[in-house]
Coordinates of C-alpha atoms in Angstrom, one line a residue:
L1 CA 0.0 0.0 0.0
V2 CA 2.9 2.4 0.9
A3 CA 4.5 1.6 -2.4
L4 CA 1.3 2.2 -4.3
V5 CA 0.8 5.6 -2.6
T6 CA 4.4 6.6 -3.4
C7 CA 3.9 5.7 -7.0
V8 CA 0.7 7.7 -7.2
A9 CA 2.4 10.7 -5.5
A10 CA 5.3 10.5 -7.9
A11 CA 3.2 10.2 -11.1
P12 CA 4.3 13.0 -13.4
P13 CA 1.9 15.7 -14.3
Q14 CA 0.5 15.5 -17.8
P15 CA 1.1 18.2 -20.5
A16 CA -2.7 18.5 -21.0
D17 CA -2.9 21.0 -18.1
L18 CA -3.7 24.0 -20.3
V19 CA -6.9 26.0 -20.0
V20 CA -7.8 28.3 -22.8
L21 CA -9.8 31.3 -21.8
T22 CA -11.7 34.3 -23.3
S23 CA -12.6 37.6 -21.8
S24 CA -16.0 38.3 -20.3
G25 CA -15.4 42.0 -20.7
A26 CA -15.8 42.6 -17.0
T27 CA -13.4 43.3 -14.2
R28 CA -13.6 42.8 -10.5
D29 CA -11.2 44.1 -7.8
G30 CA -9.1 45.4 -10.5
L31 CA -8.7 42.0 -12.1
P32 CA -10.1 40.8 -15.4
V33 CA -12.9 38.3 -15.3
L34 CA -12.1 35.5 -17.7
I35 CA -14.2 32.5 -18.8
P36 CA -13.4 29.2 -20.5
H37 CA -13.1 29.5 -24.3
P38 CA -16.1 27.9 -26.1
D39 CA -13.9 26.3 -28.7
P40 CA -10.4 25.6 -27.5
G41 CA -9.9 22.4 -29.5
T42 CA -7.7 23.7 -32.3
T43 CA -5.5 25.7 -30.0
L44 CA -5.0 22.9 -27.6
G45 CA -4.2 20.5 -30.5
V46 CA -1.2 22.7 -31.5
L47 CA 0.0 23.8 -28.1
Q48 CA -0.1 20.4 -26.4
R49 CA 2.5 19.0 -28.8
G50 CA 6.1 19.8 -29.6
F51 CA 8.2 21.9 -27.3
S52 CA 5.1 23.8 -26.2
G53 CA 3.7 20.5 -24.8
T54 CA 7.1 19.8 -23.1
L55 CA 7.0 23.2 -21.4
L56 CA 3.4 22.6 -20.3
R57 CA 4.6 19.4 -18.6
L58 CA 7.5 21.3 -17.1
Y59 CA 5.1 23.9 -15.9
A60 CA 3.1 21.2 -14.0
F61 CA 6.4 20.0 -12.4
E62 CA 7.2 23.6 -11.4
Q63 CA 3.7 24.0 -9.8
E64 CA 4.3 20.8 -7.7
F65 CA 7.7 22.2 -6.7
L66 CA 6.1 25.5 -5.6
R67 CA 3.5 23.6 -3.6
G68 CA 6.2 21.9 -1.6
E69 CA 8.4 25.0 -1.2
E70 CA 5.9 27.7 -0.7
G71 CA 2.6 26.0 0.0
I72 CA 1.1 27.4 -3.3
A73 CA -1.7 25.3 -4.7
P74 CA -0.9 24.1 -8.2
E75 CA -2.7 25.6 -11.1
P76 CA -2.9 24.5 -14.7
A77 CA -1.3 26.8 -17.4
F78 CA -3.8 29.4 -18.5
L79 CA -4.0 31.0 -22.0
L80 CA -6.2 34.0 -22.7
L81 CA -7.1 34.6 -26.4
S82 CA -7.8 38.3 -26.4
E83 CA -8.0 41.4 -28.6
R84 CA -4.7 42.7 -27.4
Q85 CA -1.8 42.7 -29.9
G86 CA 1.4 41.0 -28.9
G87 CA 2.1 38.5 -26.2
F88 CA 2.2 39.1 -22.4
P89 CA 2.8 37.2 -19.2
Q90 CA 0.1 38.2 -16.6
F91 CA -0.8 37.4 -13.0
G92 CA -4.1 37.5 -11.2
F93 CA -7.6 37.1 -12.6
Y94 CA -11.1 35.8 -11.9
L95 CA -12.1 32.6 -13.5
G96 CA -15.8 33.2 -13.5
N97 CA -16.6 33.8 -9.8
E98 CA -13.4 32.2 -8.5
K99 CA -10.6 34.6 -7.6
K100 CA -7.1 33.6 -8.6
A101 CA -5.2 36.5 -7.2
S102 CA -1.7 35.3 -8.1
A103 CA -2.2 32.7 -10.8
G104 CA 0.0 33.2 -13.9
W105 CA -1.5 33.3 -17.4
V106 CA -0.5 34.1 -20.9
D107 CA -2.3 36.7 -23.0
L108 CA -2.1 36.2 -26.8
H109 CA -4.2 37.8 -29.6
R110 CA -7.0 35.5 -30.6
A111 CA -6.2 35.9 -34.3
S112 CA -2.5 34.8 -33.9
Q113 CA -1.4 32.2 -36.4
L114 CA -1.1 28.9 -34.6
S115 CA 2.0 27.6 -36.5
G116 CA 3.9 27.7 -39.7
R117 CA 5.7 31.1 -39.4
F118 CA 8.3 32.6 -37.2
G119 CA 6.6 34.2 -34.3
A120 CA 3.5 32.0 -34.5
M121 CA 1.6 31.0 -31.3
D122 CA 3.4 27.6 -31.0
Q123 CA 6.6 29.6 -30.4
I124 CA 5.3 32.7 -28.6
F125 CA 3.2 30.8 -26.1
P126 CA 6.3 29.0 -24.6
H127 CA 8.2 32.3 -24.7
E128 CA 5.5 34.0 -22.6
L129 CA 5.0 30.9 -20.4
M130 CA 8.7 30.9 -19.6
H131 CA 8.3 34.5 -18.4
V132 CA 5.6 33.3 -16.1
I133 CA 7.7 30.5 -14.7
V134 CA 10.7 32.7 -14.1
R135 CA 8.6 35.3 -12.2
Q136 CA 7.0 32.6 -10.1
L137 CA 10.3 31.0 -9.2
A138 CA 12.6 34.0 -9.0
G139 CA 10.2 36.8 -8.1
E140 CA 10.4 40.4 -9.3
P141 CA 13.7 41.3 -11.0
R142 CA 15.8 44.1 -9.6
Q143 CA 16.0 47.4 -11.4
S144 CA 18.7 48.1 -13.9
G145 CA 19.5 51.1 -16.1
G146 CA 18.5 50.4 -19.7
N147 CA 16.5 53.1 -21.2
Q148 CA 15.4 51.4 -24.4
V149 CA 12.6 49.0 -25.4
H150 CA 14.2 45.6 -26.0
A151 CA 14.7 44.0 -29.4
I152 CA 16.9 41.1 -30.4
G153 CA 19.9 43.1 -31.4
V154 CA 19.5 46.0 -28.9
R155 CA 22.0 46.3 -26.0
T156 CA 19.7 47.1 -23.1
D157 CA 20.9 45.9 -19.7
P158 CA 21.7 42.5 -18.1
V159 CA 18.3 42.3 -16.4
N160 CA 16.2 42.9 -19.5
A161 CA 18.5 40.8 -21.6
F162 CA 18.2 37.9 -19.2
A163 CA 14.4 37.9 -19.1
E164 CA 13.9 38.3 -22.8
G165 CA 16.9 36.2 -24.0
L166 CA 15.9 33.2 -21.9
A167 CA 12.3 33.4 -23.2
E168 CA 13.5 33.8 -26.8
A169 CA 15.5 30.6 -26.5
M170 CA 12.2 28.8 -26.1
Q171 CA 11.2 30.0 -29.6
I172 CA 14.2 28.2 -31.1
L173 CA 13.5 25.0 -29.2
A174 CA 9.8 25.2 -30.4
A175 CA 10.8 25.7 -34.0
D176 CA 13.3 22.8 -33.9
D177 CA 11.2 20.3 -31.9
P178 CA 10.8 17.1 -33.9
D179 CA 7.2 16.8 -32.7
A180 CA 6.2 20.4 -33.8
S181 CA 3.7 20.9 -36.5
D182 CA 5.0 20.1 -40.0
D183 CA 4.8 23.7 -41.2
T184 CA 6.8 24.9 -38.1
R185 CA 9.5 22.3 -38.5
R186 CA 10.1 23.4 -42.1
L187 CA 10.8 27.0 -41.1
G188 CA 14.5 26.4 -40.1
A189 CA 15.3 25.0 -43.5
D190 CA 13.5 27.7 -45.5
A191 CA 16.4 29.7 -46.9
G192 CA 14.0 32.2 -48.6
I193 CA 12.8 33.5 -45.2
R194 CA 16.3 33.8 -43.9
D195 CA 17.6 35.5 -47.0
Q196 CA 14.7 38.0 -47.1
A197 CA 15.4 39.0 -43.5
E198 CA 19.1 39.3 -44.1
Q199 CA 18.6 41.4 -47.2
A200 CA 16.2 43.7 -45.4
V201 CA 18.6 44.4 -42.6
A202 CA 21.6 44.8 -45.0
T203 CA 19.6 47.3 -47.1
Y204 CA 18.8 49.2 -44.0
G205 CA 22.4 49.4 -43.0
R206 CA 23.5 50.6 -46.5
E207 CA 20.9 53.3 -46.6
L208 CA 21.8 54.6 -43.2
S209 CA 25.4 55.1 -44.5
S210 CA 24.5 56.7 -47.7
W211 CA 24.7 60.4 -48.5
W212 CA 21.2 60.5 -49.8
P213 CA 18.9 62.0 -47.1
L214 CA 16.0 59.8 -48.0
H215 CA 16.1 56.2 -46.5
P216 CA 13.2 54.0 -47.7
S217 CA 14.0 51.3 -45.2
R218 CA 13.5 53.8 -42.4
L219 CA 10.3 55.1 -43.9
R220 CA 8.9 51.6 -44.1
F221 CA 10.6 50.3 -40.9
V222 CA 7.3 49.4 -39.3
F223 CA 6.4 47.2 -42.3
W224 CA 9.5 45.0 -42.4
F225 CA 11.3 45.0 -39.1
S226 CA 9.0 42.8 -37.0
Q227 CA 8.9 40.1 -39.7
S228 CA 12.7 40.2 -40.2
E229 CA 13.4 40.2 -36.4
R230 CA 11.3 37.1 -36.0
A231 CA 13.5 35.2 -38.5
L232 CA 16.7 36.7 -37.0
R233 CA 15.6 35.4 -33.5
Y234 CA 16.1 32.0 -35.0
H235 CA 18.8 32.2 -37.7
A236 CA 21.1 35.0 -36.4
V237 CA 20.8 33.8 -32.8
K238 CA 21.7 30.2 -33.7
S239 CA 24.8 31.6 -35.5
N240 CA 25.6 33.7 -32.4
R241 CA 26.0 36.8 -34.6
Y242 CA 24.9 39.2 -31.9
A243 CA 28.1 38.3 -30.0
R244 CA 30.1 40.2 -32.6
R245 CA 30.2 43.9 -33.1
P246 CA 29.0 45.0 -36.5
R247 CA 31.4 47.3 -38.4
V248 CA 29.7 50.7 -37.9
P249 CA 30.7 52.8 -41.0
D250 CA 33.1 55.6 -40.2
V251 CA 30.8 58.1 -41.9
L252 CA 28.2 57.4 -39.2
L253 CA 30.7 57.7 -36.3
S254 CA 32.1 61.0 -37.6
R255 CA 28.7 62.7 -37.5
E256 CA 28.0 65.0 -34.5
D257 CA 24.6 63.3 -34.1
K258 CA 25.4 59.6 -33.7
Y259 CA 21.8 58.4 -33.7
A260 CA 22.3 56.7 -37.1
A261 CA 25.4 54.9 -35.8
Y262 CA 23.3 53.9 -32.8
L263 CA 20.6 52.5 -35.0
F264 CA 23.1 50.6 -37.2
S265 CA 24.8 48.9 -34.2
N266 CA 21.4 47.9 -32.7
V267 CA 19.7 46.6 -35.8
V268 CA 22.5 45.1 -38.0
P269 CA 24.0 41.9 -36.5
G270 CA 27.7 41.2 -36.6
G271 CA 29.4 38.9 -39.1
D272 CA 31.8 35.9 -38.8
G273 CA 34.8 38.1 -39.2
D274 CA 33.7 40.9 -36.9
V275 CA 35.3 41.6 -33.5
P276 CA 33.7 39.9 -30.5
K277 CA 31.9 42.2 -28.1
P278 CA 33.1 42.3 -24.5
A279 CA 31.3 39.7 -22.3
S280 CA 29.5 42.4 -20.3
V281 CA 28.0 43.8 -23.5
M282 CA 27.0 40.4 -24.7
L283 CA 25.1 39.7 -21.5
A284 CA 23.2 42.9 -21.9
S285 CA 22.2 41.8 -25.4
E286 CA 19.2 39.4 -25.5
G287 CA 20.4 37.9 -28.8
V288 CA 23.5 36.5 -27.1
V289 CA 21.6 35.5 -24.0
S290 CA 19.1 33.6 -26.2
F291 CA 22.0 31.7 -27.8
L292 CA 23.5 31.0 -24.4
F293 CA 20.4 29.4 -22.9
W294 CA 19.5 27.6 -26.1
R295 CA 22.9 25.9 -25.9
F296 CA 22.6 25.5 -22.1
V297 CA 19.4 23.5 -22.1
S298 CA 20.5 21.6 -25.3
D299 CA 23.9 20.5 -23.8
S300 CA 24.0 16.7 -23.7
T301 CA 26.2 16.7 -20.6
L302 CA 23.9 18.9 -18.6
Q303 CA 20.9 16.9 -19.8
Q304 CA 22.4 13.5 -19.0
R305 CA 23.8 14.2 -15.5
Y306 CA 20.9 13.3 -13.2
E307 CA 20.5 14.2 -9.6
P308 CA 19.6 11.9 -6.7
E309 CA 16.0 10.7 -6.6
E310 CA 15.1 13.1 -3.8
F311 CA 15.6 16.0 -6.2
Y312 CA 12.9 14.9 -8.6
Q313 CA 10.5 14.1 -5.7
Q314 CA 10.4 17.9 -5.1
F315 CA 8.7 18.2 -8.6
G316 CA 6.3 15.3 -8.0
T317 CA 8.1 12.9 -10.3
T318 CA 11.0 10.4 -10.5
A319 CA 14.3 10.5 -12.4
A320 CA 13.0 7.7 -14.7
E321 CA 10.0 9.8 -15.7
V322 CA 12.1 12.9 -16.6
A323 CA 13.4 13.3 -20.2
P324 CA 17.0 14.6 -20.6
I325 CA 15.9 18.1 -21.7
E326 CA 13.4 18.2 -18.8
N327 CA 16.3 17.3 -16.5
V328 CA 18.3 20.4 -17.3
F329 CA 15.2 22.5 -17.0
L330 CA 14.3 21.2 -13.6
K331 CA 17.8 21.9 -12.4
M332 CA 17.5 25.4 -13.8
F333 CA 14.2 25.8 -12.1
A334 CA 15.7 24.9 -8.7
A335 CA 18.5 27.4 -9.3
L336 CA 16.0 30.1 -10.2
H337 CA 14.1 29.5 -6.9
A338 CA 17.2 29.2 -4.7
V339 CA 19.2 32.2 -6.1
R340 CA 16.3 34.5 -7.2
P341 CA 18.6 35.9 -10.0
S342 CA 17.9 39.0 -12.1
T343 CA 20.7 38.4 -14.6
S344 CA 22.2 35.5 -16.6
A345 CA 25.4 35.6 -14.7
E346 CA 23.6 35.4 -11.4
L347 CA 21.6 32.4 -12.6
L348 CA 24.6 30.5 -14.0
R349 CA 26.7 31.1 -10.9
G350 CA 23.9 30.0 -8.7
Y351 CA 23.3 26.9 -10.8
V352 CA 27.0 25.9 -10.4
Q353 CA 26.7 26.4 -6.6
L354 CA 23.7 24.0 -6.5
F355 CA 25.1 21.5 -9.0
P356 CA 28.9 21.6 -8.8
A357 CA 29.3 18.5 -10.9
D358 CA 27.9 20.5 -13.9
A359 CA 30.5 23.3 -13.5
E360 CA 32.8 22.2 -16.3
A361 CA 29.9 21.8 -18.7
V362 CA 28.4 25.1 -17.8
D363 CA 31.8 26.8 -18.3
G364 CA 32.0 25.3 -21.7
V365 CA 28.6 26.6 -22.7
V366 CA 29.4 30.0 -21.4
R367 CA 32.7 30.3 -23.2
E368 CA 31.0 29.1 -26.4
A369 CA 28.4 31.8 -26.1
L370 CA 30.8 34.5 -25.1
L371 CA 33.4 33.5 -27.7
G372 CA 36.0 32.4 -25.2
Q373 CA 35.3 34.9 -22.4
A374 CA 34.3 34.0 -18.9
L375 CA 31.3 35.4 -17.1
P376 CA 31.9 39.1 -16.3
D377 CA 31.9 40.2 -12.6
A378 CA 31.7 44.0 -12.3
P379 CA 29.2 46.4 -10.8
E380 CA 26.8 48.4 -13.1
I381 CA 27.7 52.1 -13.3
W382 CA 25.0 53.8 -15.3
L383 CA 25.3 57.1 -17.1
A384 CA 22.6 59.1 -19.0
N385 CA 23.8 61.1 -22.0
N386 CA 21.6 63.9 -23.2
A387 CA 24.0 64.5 -26.1
L388 CA 22.6 61.4 -27.8
M389 CA 18.9 61.2 -27.8
T390 CA 17.4 58.0 -29.0
G391 CA 13.8 57.1 -30.0
T392 CA 11.5 55.2 -27.7
S393 CA 12.1 51.7 -29.2
L394 CA 13.6 51.0 -32.6
F395 CA 10.2 51.7 -34.2
D396 CA 10.6 55.3 -33.2
Q397 CA 13.1 55.8 -36.0
Y398 CA 12.6 59.6 -36.1
R399 CA 12.7 60.2 -32.4
A400 CA 9.1 61.3 -32.0
L401 CA 9.4 60.3 -28.4
P402 CA 13.1 61.1 -27.6
R403 CA 14.9 59.9 -24.5
P404 CA 18.5 60.2 -23.3
H405 CA 20.8 57.4 -24.2
T406 CA 21.8 55.4 -21.1
F407 CA 24.8 53.0 -20.8
D408 CA 26.7 51.0 -18.2
V409 CA 30.3 52.1 -18.0
N410 CA 31.3 48.4 -17.5
A411 CA 29.3 47.3 -20.6
A412 CA 30.1 50.3 -22.8
T413 CA 31.0 50.4 -26.5
Q414 CA 33.2 52.8 -28.4
L415 CA 30.0 54.5 -29.7
D416 CA 28.8 55.1 -26.1
W417 CA 31.9 57.1 -25.2
L418 CA 32.2 58.8 -28.5
S419 CA 28.6 60.2 -28.1
V420 CA 29.8 62.1 -25.0
R421 CA 30.5 65.7 -25.8
G422 CA 34.2 66.5 -26.0
M423 CA 35.3 62.8 -26.1
T424 CA 38.1 61.9 -28.5
D425 CA 38.8 58.5 -30.1
G426 CA 41.8 58.0 -27.9
Q427 CA 40.0 58.9 -24.7
A428 CA 37.1 56.6 -25.6
S429 CA 39.5 53.7 -26.3
A430 CA 41.4 54.3 -23.1
L431 CA 38.2 54.3 -21.0
L432 CA 37.2 51.1 -22.6
S433 CA 40.6 49.5 -21.9
G434 CA 40.4 50.6 -18.3
A435 CA 37.2 48.6 -17.6
P436 CA 35.9 47.1 -15.4
Y437 CA 35.7 49.9 -12.9
A438 CA 34.8 49.4 -9.3
S439 CA 33.0 52.7 -8.9
L440 CA 32.1 56.0 -10.6
E441 CA 34.9 57.6 -8.6
E442 CA 37.4 55.2 -10.3
V443 CA 36.1 56.3 -13.7
L444 CA 36.4 60.0 -12.8
S445 CA 40.0 59.5 -11.6
S446 CA 41.1 57.9 -14.9
A447 CA 44.2 59.5 -16.2
V448 CA 42.6 60.1 -19.6
T449 CA 39.8 62.2 -18.3
T450 CA 40.2 66.0 -18.4
S451 CA 38.5 68.3 -16.0
A452 CA 35.8 69.0 -18.6
L453 CA 35.2 65.3 -19.2
R454 CA 35.0 64.6 -15.5
E455 CA 32.4 67.3 -15.2
Q456 CA 30.5 65.8 -18.1
I457 CA 30.6 62.3 -16.7
A458 CA 29.5 63.5 -13.2
A459 CA 26.6 65.3 -14.9
M460 CA 25.6 62.2 -16.8
A461 CA 25.6 60.2 -13.5
A462 CA 23.4 62.9 -11.9
E463 CA 21.1 62.7 -14.9
M464 CA 20.9 58.9 -14.5
D465 CA 19.8 59.4 -10.9
R466 CA 17.1 61.8 -12.1
L467 CA 15.8 59.3 -14.6
R468 CA 15.6 56.5 -12.0
T469 CA 13.6 58.8 -9.7
R470 CA 11.3 59.8 -12.5
A471 CA 10.8 56.1 -13.5
V472 CA 9.6 55.4 -9.9
D473 CA 7.4 58.5 -9.6
E474 CA 6.0 58.7 -13.0
E475 CA 4.3 56.1 -15.2
E476 CA 5.4 56.7 -18.7
T477 CA 3.5 55.1 -21.6
L478 CA 4.5 54.4 -25.2
S479 CA 2.4 56.6 -27.5
L480 CA 2.1 54.6 -30.7
S481 CA 0.1 57.3 -32.4
T482 CA 2.9 59.8 -31.9
I483 CA 5.4 57.4 -33.4
V484 CA 3.1 56.6 -36.3
W485 CA 2.6 60.3 -37.1
S486 CA 6.4 60.8 -37.4
Y487 CA 6.3 58.4 -40.4
V488 CA 3.0 59.7 -41.8
W489 CA 4.0 63.3 -42.2
R490 CA 7.3 62.4 -43.8
V491 CA 5.7 60.1 -46.3
A492 CA 2.9 62.7 -46.9
G493 CA 5.5 65.3 -47.6
L494 CA 7.3 63.1 -50.0
I495 CA 4.1 62.3 -51.8
L496 CA 3.2 66.0 -52.0
V497 CA 6.5 66.9 -53.5
C498 CA 6.2 64.1 -56.1
A499 CA 2.6 65.1 -56.7
V500 CA 3.5 68.7 -57.5
A501 CA 6.1 67.6 -59.9
G502 CA 3.9 65.0 -61.4
A503 CA 1.0 67.4 -61.8
W504 CA 3.2 69.8 -63.7
L505 CA 4.2 66.9 -66.0
T506 CA 0.6 66.0 -66.6
T507 CA -0.1 69.5 -67.8
R508 CA 2.7 69.2 -70.3
A509 CA 1.1 65.9 -71.4
G510 CA -2.3 67.4 -72.0
T511 CA -4.2 67.8 -68.7
R512 CA -6.5 70.8 -69.0
R513 CA -7.3 71.3 -65.3
W514 CA -4.7 71.6 -62.6
W515 CA -6.8 69.8 -60.0
T516 CA -7.2 66.8 -62.4
G517 CA -3.5 66.7 -62.8
A518 CA -2.9 66.9 -59.1
M519 CA -5.3 64.0 -58.4
I520 CA -3.6 61.9 -61.0
A521 CA -0.2 62.7 -59.6
I522 CA -1.2 61.9 -56.0
V523 CA -2.7 58.6 -57.0
S524 CA 0.4 57.7 -59.1
A525 CA 2.8 58.6 -56.3
V526 CA 0.9 56.5 -53.8
L527 CA 0.8 53.6 -56.1
V528 CA 4.6 53.8 -56.9
F529 CA 5.7 54.2 -53.3
G530 CA 3.2 51.6 -52.0
L531 CA 4.3 48.9 -54.5
S532 CA 8.0 49.7 -54.2
W533 CA 8.4 50.2 -50.4
V534 CA 5.4 48.7 -48.7
V535 CA 4.0 45.8 -50.7
T536 CA 6.3 43.2 -52.2
A537 CA 5.6 43.5 -55.9
P538 CA 7.4 42.4 -59.1
P539 CA 9.8 45.0 -60.5
W540 CA 7.5 45.8 -63.5
L541 CA 4.5 46.7 -61.4
P542 CA 5.4 50.0 -59.8
P543 CA 6.3 51.7 -63.2
T544 CA 3.1 50.4 -64.8
A545 CA 0.6 50.5 -62.0
S546 CA -0.6 54.0 -62.6
I547 CA -1.1 53.2 -66.3
I548 CA -3.0 50.1 -65.5
V549 CA -5.1 51.7 -62.8
G550 CA -5.8 55.1 -64.4
G551 CA -4.3 55.4 -67.9
V552 CA -5.9 52.4 -69.6
P553 CA -9.4 53.0 -68.1
L554 CA -9.2 56.7 -69.1
M555 CA -8.2 55.8 -72.7
L556 CA -11.1 53.2 -72.9
W557 CA -13.6 55.8 -71.6
R558 CA -12.5 58.3 -74.2
L559 CA -12.7 55.8 -76.9
A560 CA -16.2 54.9 -75.8
R561 CA -17.1 58.5 -76.1
G562 CA -16.0 58.5 -79.7
Q563 CA -12.7 60.3 -79.4
R564 CA -9.9 59.5 -81.8
V565 CA -7.2 57.0 -80.8
P566 CA -4.4 59.6 -80.6
V567 CA -6.5 61.8 -78.3
A568 CA -7.6 58.9 -76.2
A569 CA -4.1 57.6 -75.8
R570 CA -3.1 60.9 -74.1
G571 CA -4.7 59.4 -71.0
I572 CA -2.0 56.8 -70.8
I573 CA 0.7 59.5 -71.4
M574 CA -0.7 61.7 -68.6
W575 CA -0.8 58.9 -66.0
A576 CA 2.7 57.7 -67.1
A577 CA 4.1 61.3 -66.8
A578 CA 2.5 61.7 -63.3
S579 CA 4.4 58.7 -62.0
V580 CA 7.8 59.8 -63.2
P581 CA 8.9 61.9 -60.1
A582 CA 8.0 59.0 -57.7
L583 CA 9.8 56.5 -59.9
L584 CA 12.9 58.7 -59.9
V585 CA 12.9 58.8 -56.2
V586 CA 12.6 55.0 -55.9
L587 CA 15.4 54.5 -58.4
L588 CA 17.7 57.0 -56.7
T589 CA 17.2 55.4 -53.3

């Protein structure tokens, strides 16, 4: 009887513990009231297989662990299919009339594609569920100093990079899982998707460096970057390209306003021949952290080295019931709870303390990810530089919502120091060589700093303190409409200029009324720019679209009214002439 009870108690949780919810539209006690989804079948069918299914099983293990450690009643995983764009880890809700004040749940848009593309639900769900797991085990992370919305190539800070990089590693595992949906498993081998993303980023980098003031890739950034970043989260991360510093063109570094250089270094990944970033910079970059933890949980030595049976009993299972990849996750879960880390380095050091037999394997993974470097061990010393104002997220390409650039002295780059007023190349290089620094006072006492630079650095430290205080006292929100309008008025201005030139050309081609020519020119410019910069279209379509849309119908209408062919054909000439200015802009850029 005792043996039977023991076996029942040790029976592993099943991956089917997922409840799909929908919103009731109500709130209670400040919490949303959610109800079971009426038709969860298709969603469950996709998310209970592949790596998503594995993580659901791991979530059930984690819930058993928390019951033993903290007395928290286990909950299934919850997924809300909502109207909210994006993916979010959430805590606390009502399930009908039952209050679940601290239960974790994932919020995804109800129209999200389930599988078959990078960033589909079968990859984003495990990403967000890992956020929930980390928060439940490790608690709230400490504050750091990053002042930028994260993206795969953006150097933020070690706290943000740890949270996002670990979650993004789940997306790679989901795309590569042999039990994933067929259309998801094919993604990694689709060279077309990879090449399209690489080409888009390379084009963006070339345009930033060009003398031409108009950069189509920046004007249409909102249309291409998300899709490209989803592919780069897989391909560029698995190649560990974010561990290398891209070669920022000298023309960008020589400009007084180094925002274009900043954009280049945070969007364009490094190449095989590029110089490795310092380890501290790598661990503030989620692309590197994603590679690090993808390799960590995939390492065969860490997977195969099992702990004594008592360890697995904490999770309500046995060693025999735990698959190798689940084994390394369970050890990582134990480290998350024991150490309560906020950064990758804190987790890895805590893991080795708990599992010293894994130390050599962990060191091997770390050095692979950091290109031969060991884990950095230096305090964060943050500065805020008003001389370099960045946008609020990479999508704010035109700084509609500007914010001071912040950086950690011990995770700084050449660009960070060169953006400081009065800083020379030699001084910037010397300050980088002097890192790591134990304190701000040590930075100020550096032999390469002049009195003017010391004043500047001290002022940046004071500005950083002010920003931290404001972040606590004021809740700042991201105004998407403000960012969108920064694109709209630029595109509208470009269309207006081309329309004026096109309208003049239509008058030369036979338009009698100026307002008719203006309308033709506006439509032609919109068609050319839309088909060249927004919609992927064959090369022949932008030059001919205005003729097809307007010229041919106008000619046919005139012929129907009995006009002679030469007169009727002027309709095609007018529409063709109206599109010339926009076509010239497209060709020149």
